[in-house]
Amino acid sequence: MTLRKTLIVGIAALLPLAACSGGNQQSGGGGPITVSASDTACEVSSTTANAGNLTFEVNNKGTKVTEFYLYAEGDRIMGEVENIAPGLTRKLTVEVAEAGTYQTACKPGMAGDGIRGPFTVTGGATKQADANAELAAATKSYASYVASQTAALQTETQKFADAVKSGNVADAKARYATTRVYYERIEPVAEKFGDLDPAIDVREADLEEGQQFTGFHRLEKDLWVSGLQPDSGQIADKLVADVNDLVNRAKTLELNPLDLANGAKELLDEVATGKITGEEETFSHTDLWDFQANVDGSKGAVQALRPILQAKDPQLVSTVDSQFANVQKLLDAVRNGDGFRYYTELSQDQVKEFASAVDALSEPLSKVAEVVSQ
């Protein structure tokens, strides 16, 4: 087994452990909704629930790493939990305040539309942010952070696309990693829109049958490997259009406190499955720029929630801060000017050290959603 594969399996096995403890009651007093996931099935113990904070406890009984999603109409992602290794259990707590028909989905192999089933939410519940001024302030603060990042993403993506279209490969390469950081910081928000994230950020290795290779990584390949292609300009124009669409949709997206908590953890999962392994930027090897951006985004979400977390669990805040500092120290050690070393310049010991530090941070981050939902 290669080092990359070993790290993916190792991290996937370690990260979920902390997420298996504790419990959040469903609206109406019930316990978590259990999900038995396998390579061919997604068995949900209850397909109805009262509105409120819902907790799904997902056990992977299959042979493939899986994911679990709760979708609203139009495949809008209400919540997700990724990288559930075979034999392990992870929890997802999500706020669903409105009655309606939703869908659950398990994705064995973390690919495709998943094994889906209907899920009905009845009644209604007061949104956490409506009932708690501090939670409302947290979501407002994070919304401002998202707005600043999407605005910068929009501006820098246009500059990057212009460089591609003008044939200025050196300029486009120089802009590539620094443009992507704005996307990587708010990727959980982008993933709320199931059609946009793949269009903007799909990796070639993750393409499904019939799916067009578009977005940043297609242009990454053109710039570093194959050379600019006859349709590179069209791909650049589509990237600009998709980013503009993301910016406009994000302006009307109503986030809740659990979105922030889950997003902070999701960004660390992104690090574990793509950046540490060098598979995210397989052509340019600029993975550490993405790594830093994911850490920044996770910090941004936690920072918005800090007053709530400090009041409810100050020790957790202290632990999270300490582990963030440890990861940042390792990143600072591999800086090169205004950027970072390329992934291919890291030693195996450095990669393992990063993996250990991310695991140590992911463990307390997995508890944030539970604290916020209390």
PDB file of N, CA and C in Angstrom, residues 69-73 75-79 101-105 107 112-113 116 194:
ATOM      1  N   TYR A  69     -25.534  11.888   3.734  1.00  0.00           N
ATOM      2  CA  TYR A  69     -26.062  13.224   3.459  1.00  0.00           C
ATOM      3  C   TYR A  69     -27.536  13.298   3.834  1.00  0.00           C
ATOM      4  N   LEU A  70     -27.977  14.498   4.228  1.00  0.00           N
ATOM      5  CA  LEU A  70     -29.395  14.824   4.292  1.00  0.00           C
ATOM      6  C   LEU A  70     -29.611  15.958   3.303  1.00  0.00           C
ATOM      7  N   TYR A  71     -30.462  15.685   2.285  1.00  0.00           N
ATOM      8  CA  TYR A  71     -30.727  16.656   1.232  1.00  0.00           C
ATOM      9  C   TYR A  71     -32.109  17.284   1.401  1.00  0.00           C
ATOM     10  N   ALA A  72     -32.197  18.573   1.072  1.00  0.00           N
ATOM     11  CA  ALA A  72     -33.481  19.234   0.905  1.00  0.00           C
ATOM     12  C   ALA A  72     -33.801  19.264  -0.585  1.00  0.00           C
ATOM     13  N   GLU A  73     -34.916  19.895  -0.924  1.00  0.00           N
ATOM     14  CA  GLU A  73     -35.330  19.969  -2.321  1.00  0.00           C
ATOM     15  C   GLU A  73     -34.236  20.594  -3.179  1.00  0.00           C
ATOM     16  N   ASP A  75     -31.541  19.047  -4.145  1.00  0.00           N
ATOM     17  CA  ASP A  75     -30.249  18.511  -3.706  1.00  0.00           C
ATOM     18  C   ASP A  75     -29.433  19.518  -2.886  1.00  0.00           C
ATOM     19  N   ARG A  76     -30.145  20.434  -2.226  1.00  0.00           N
ATOM     20  CA  ARG A  76     -29.435  21.333  -1.316  1.00  0.00           C
ATOM     21  C   ARG A  76     -29.042  20.530  -0.077  1.00  0.00           C
ATOM     22  N   ILE A  77     -27.782  20.591   0.265  1.00  0.00           N
ATOM     23  CA  ILE A  77     -27.253  19.773   1.358  1.00  0.00           C
ATOM     24  C   ILE A  77     -27.563  20.428   2.697  1.00  0.00           C
ATOM     25  N   MET A  78     -28.358  19.746   3.507  1.00  0.00           N
ATOM     26  CA  MET A  78     -28.658  20.211   4.853  1.00  0.00           C
ATOM     27  C   MET A  78     -27.523  19.867   5.819  1.00  0.00           C
ATOM     28  N   GLY A  79     -26.901  18.725   5.578  1.00  0.00           N
ATOM     29  CA  GLY A  79     -25.792  18.290   6.409  1.00  0.00           C
ATOM     30  C   GLY A  79     -25.140  17.074   5.808  1.00  0.00           C
ATOM     31  N   THR A 101     -40.392  17.307   2.842  1.00  0.00           N
ATOM     32  CA  THR A 101     -39.828  16.036   2.395  1.00  0.00           C
ATOM     33  C   THR A 101     -38.362  16.233   2.035  1.00  0.00           C
ATOM     34  N   TYR A 102     -37.518  15.429   2.632  1.00  0.00           N
ATOM     35  CA  TYR A 102     -36.076  15.491   2.436  1.00  0.00           C
ATOM     36  C   TYR A 102     -35.614  14.136   1.904  1.00  0.00           C
ATOM     37  N   GLN A 103     -34.315  13.978   1.724  1.00  0.00           N
ATOM     38  CA  GLN A 103     -33.757  12.696   1.303  1.00  0.00           C
ATOM     39  C   GLN A 103     -32.521  12.381   2.119  1.00  0.00           C
ATOM     40  N   THR A 104     -32.401  11.116   2.510  1.00  0.00           N
ATOM     41  CA  THR A 104     -31.154  10.630   3.088  1.00  0.00           C
ATOM     42  C   THR A 104     -30.370   9.928   1.982  1.00  0.00           C
ATOM     43  N   ALA A 105     -29.067   9.903   2.123  1.00  0.00           N
ATOM     44  CA  ALA A 105     -28.238   9.238   1.105  1.00  0.00           C
ATOM     45  C   ALA A 105     -26.940   8.742   1.717  1.00  0.00           C
ATOM     46  N   LYS A 107     -23.247   7.157   0.463  1.00  0.00           N
ATOM     47  CA  LYS A 107     -22.445   7.120  -0.756  1.00  0.00           C
ATOM     48  C   LYS A 107     -21.239   6.208  -0.569  1.00  0.00           C
ATOM     49  N   GLY A 112     -20.905   9.226  -6.759  1.00  0.00           N
ATOM     50  CA  GLY A 112     -22.236   9.059  -7.321  1.00  0.00           C
ATOM     51  C   GLY A 112     -23.317   9.766  -6.527  1.00  0.00           C
ATOM     52  N   ASP A 113     -24.569   9.512  -6.907  1.00  0.00           N
ATOM     53  CA  ASP A 113     -25.713  10.135  -6.245  1.00  0.00           C
ATOM     54  C   ASP A 113     -26.044   9.481  -4.914  1.00  0.00           C
ATOM     55  N   ARG A 116     -30.376   6.466  -1.981  1.00  0.00           N
ATOM     56  CA  ARG A 116     -31.248   7.477  -1.406  1.00  0.00           C
ATOM     57  C   ARG A 116     -32.572   6.915  -0.901  1.00  0.00           C
ATOM     58  N   GLY A 194     -25.258  21.359  -4.663  1.00  0.00           N
ATOM     59  CA  GLY A 194     -24.707  20.109  -5.176  1.00  0.00           C
ATOM     60  C   GLY A 194     -24.216  20.152  -6.607  1.00  0.00           C
TER      61      GLY A 194
END
